[in-house]
Amino acid sequence: MGLSEIKTVRTPMMTLLAGGQCRPVQAFHWQLLLLAMILMIVIVPRSVAGQTEDIHATVHYLITYVKESDVTFERNTSRYSGSEAAQHIDKKYQHFKDDIDTPEKFIELCATGSLMTGKPYFIITEEGEQLPSGEWLNTELQSYRLRNNPTGP
């Protein structure tokens, strides 16, 4: 028996599901699958791109916050201005950009300590208080999120 000799039995449900046309449900399933694939190609990249832009915008804000701060940064026992620290943090960010999927991950990889020596980074306020830089930046990140999304996620 050849393919041309195979008969497809069409039920009323198949006809209804196929949009009133008398064709097998299998063809209808392929149409749904094709439509789902097209929607995924169009919608998913847009939502991921929007999320990525938000992460990078937040990271840019944090780097600018460091740059414009009045604190001194201590890295490997040397002290740096906010501008110098921001340059260093941005350089690390450019290196790790593909591994960063949250602002917290940015802080962890780029602004908490030296990967070479293992020593933590600190900030020293104008009053002389010394804080871990990651703690300082995470506090600012929370403030930033409250200012930009006061109703919550």
XYZ file of C-alpha atoms in Angstrom:
153
model
C 0.000 0.000 0.000
C 1.557 3.343 -1.033
C 1.243 6.718 0.648
C -1.359 7.810 -1.847
C -3.533 4.910 -0.800
C -3.575 5.810 2.939
C -6.900 7.307 3.876
C -7.305 9.879 6.605
C -10.467 9.591 8.624
C -11.901 13.003 9.341
C -14.092 13.373 12.381
C -16.332 16.356 13.134
C -13.861 17.382 15.883
C -10.982 17.390 13.391
C -12.995 19.565 11.070
C -13.881 21.963 13.906
C -10.291 22.189 15.181
C -8.996 22.782 11.674
C -11.021 25.952 11.349
C -14.038 24.436 9.685
C -12.014 22.988 6.860
C -11.951 19.290 6.375
C -8.300 18.473 6.982
C -6.546 16.290 9.500
C -5.710 17.607 12.967
C -2.055 16.795 12.285
C -1.851 19.648 9.752
C -3.484 21.950 12.278
C -0.886 20.991 14.902
C 1.920 21.959 12.524
C 0.290 25.348 12.019
C 0.082 25.874 15.778
C 3.686 24.791 16.202
C 4.815 27.194 13.478
C 2.828 30.040 15.053
C 4.313 29.280 18.494
C 7.840 29.273 17.068
C 7.281 32.609 15.316
C 5.937 34.143 18.522
C 8.929 32.865 20.500
C 11.343 34.293 17.941
C 9.642 37.685 18.128
C 8.679 37.969 21.820
C 11.432 36.204 23.802
C 14.397 38.227 22.461
C 12.536 41.457 23.190
C 11.878 40.530 26.811
C 15.463 39.343 27.311
C 16.815 42.494 25.632
C 14.699 44.674 27.918
C 15.990 42.823 30.955
C 19.593 43.152 29.756
C 19.160 46.872 29.193
C 17.850 47.276 32.752
C 20.853 45.407 34.181
C 23.321 47.437 32.167
C 21.535 50.699 33.009
C 21.723 49.835 36.713
C 25.401 48.892 36.419
C 26.094 52.171 34.620
C 24.318 54.022 37.429
C 26.443 52.260 40.068
C 29.689 53.037 38.225
C 28.630 56.690 37.951
C 27.721 56.671 41.655
C 31.244 55.471 42.491
C 32.785 58.054 40.161
C 30.863 60.959 41.682
C 31.206 59.851 45.306
C 33.190 61.744 47.914
C 34.658 58.599 49.436
C 38.155 57.171 49.134
C 38.533 53.647 47.805
C 41.075 51.280 49.235
C 42.207 48.540 46.893
C 45.149 46.299 47.805
C 46.213 48.791 50.518
C 46.392 51.681 48.005
C 43.887 54.526 48.058
C 42.038 55.928 45.064
C 39.523 58.643 44.264
C 36.001 57.778 43.185
C 36.917 58.536 39.584
C 39.933 56.207 39.671
C 37.910 53.482 41.387
C 35.133 53.820 38.798
C 37.660 53.370 35.980
C 38.981 50.205 37.599
C 35.492 48.833 38.297
C 34.387 49.605 34.736
C 37.454 47.817 33.359
C 36.521 44.727 35.388
C 32.913 45.090 34.229
C 33.986 45.087 30.575
C 35.967 41.909 31.262
C 33.118 40.101 33.069
C 30.147 41.590 31.173
C 29.088 38.237 29.680
C 29.048 36.618 33.144
C 26.918 39.325 34.754
C 23.176 38.745 34.797
C 22.232 40.846 37.848
C 23.503 44.050 39.450
C 24.421 41.974 42.511
C 26.646 39.786 40.347
C 28.281 42.966 38.995
C 29.043 44.113 42.539
C 30.353 40.674 43.480
C 32.662 40.305 40.462
C 33.757 43.899 39.948
C 33.512 45.906 43.143
C 34.069 43.774 46.243
C 37.675 42.699 46.054
C 40.765 41.793 44.121
C 40.645 38.550 42.210
C 44.451 38.568 42.080
C 45.207 39.023 45.788
C 41.882 38.017 47.336
C 41.883 41.222 49.409
C 38.553 43.015 49.836
C 37.969 46.562 48.620
C 36.931 49.191 51.167
C 35.519 52.677 51.052
C 36.544 55.315 53.541
C 33.973 58.021 54.181
C 34.804 61.678 54.793
C 34.234 60.945 58.502
C 36.904 58.223 58.378
C 34.518 55.259 58.600
C 35.739 52.205 56.685
C 33.152 49.922 55.042
C 33.426 46.983 52.655
C 32.790 48.400 49.184
C 30.333 45.628 48.304
C 28.196 46.443 51.338
C 28.299 50.154 50.460
C 27.300 49.531 46.829
C 24.569 47.018 47.728
C 23.035 49.622 50.049
C 23.030 52.132 47.199
C 21.589 49.533 44.827
C 18.634 49.014 47.191
C 18.093 52.794 47.421
C 18.275 53.075 43.629
C 15.679 50.339 43.207
C 13.324 51.982 45.709
C 13.620 55.319 43.912
C 13.041 53.770 40.495
C 10.387 51.199 41.420
C 8.682 52.348 44.632
C 5.779 49.870 44.248
C 8.066 46.824 44.183
C 8.974 44.256 41.509
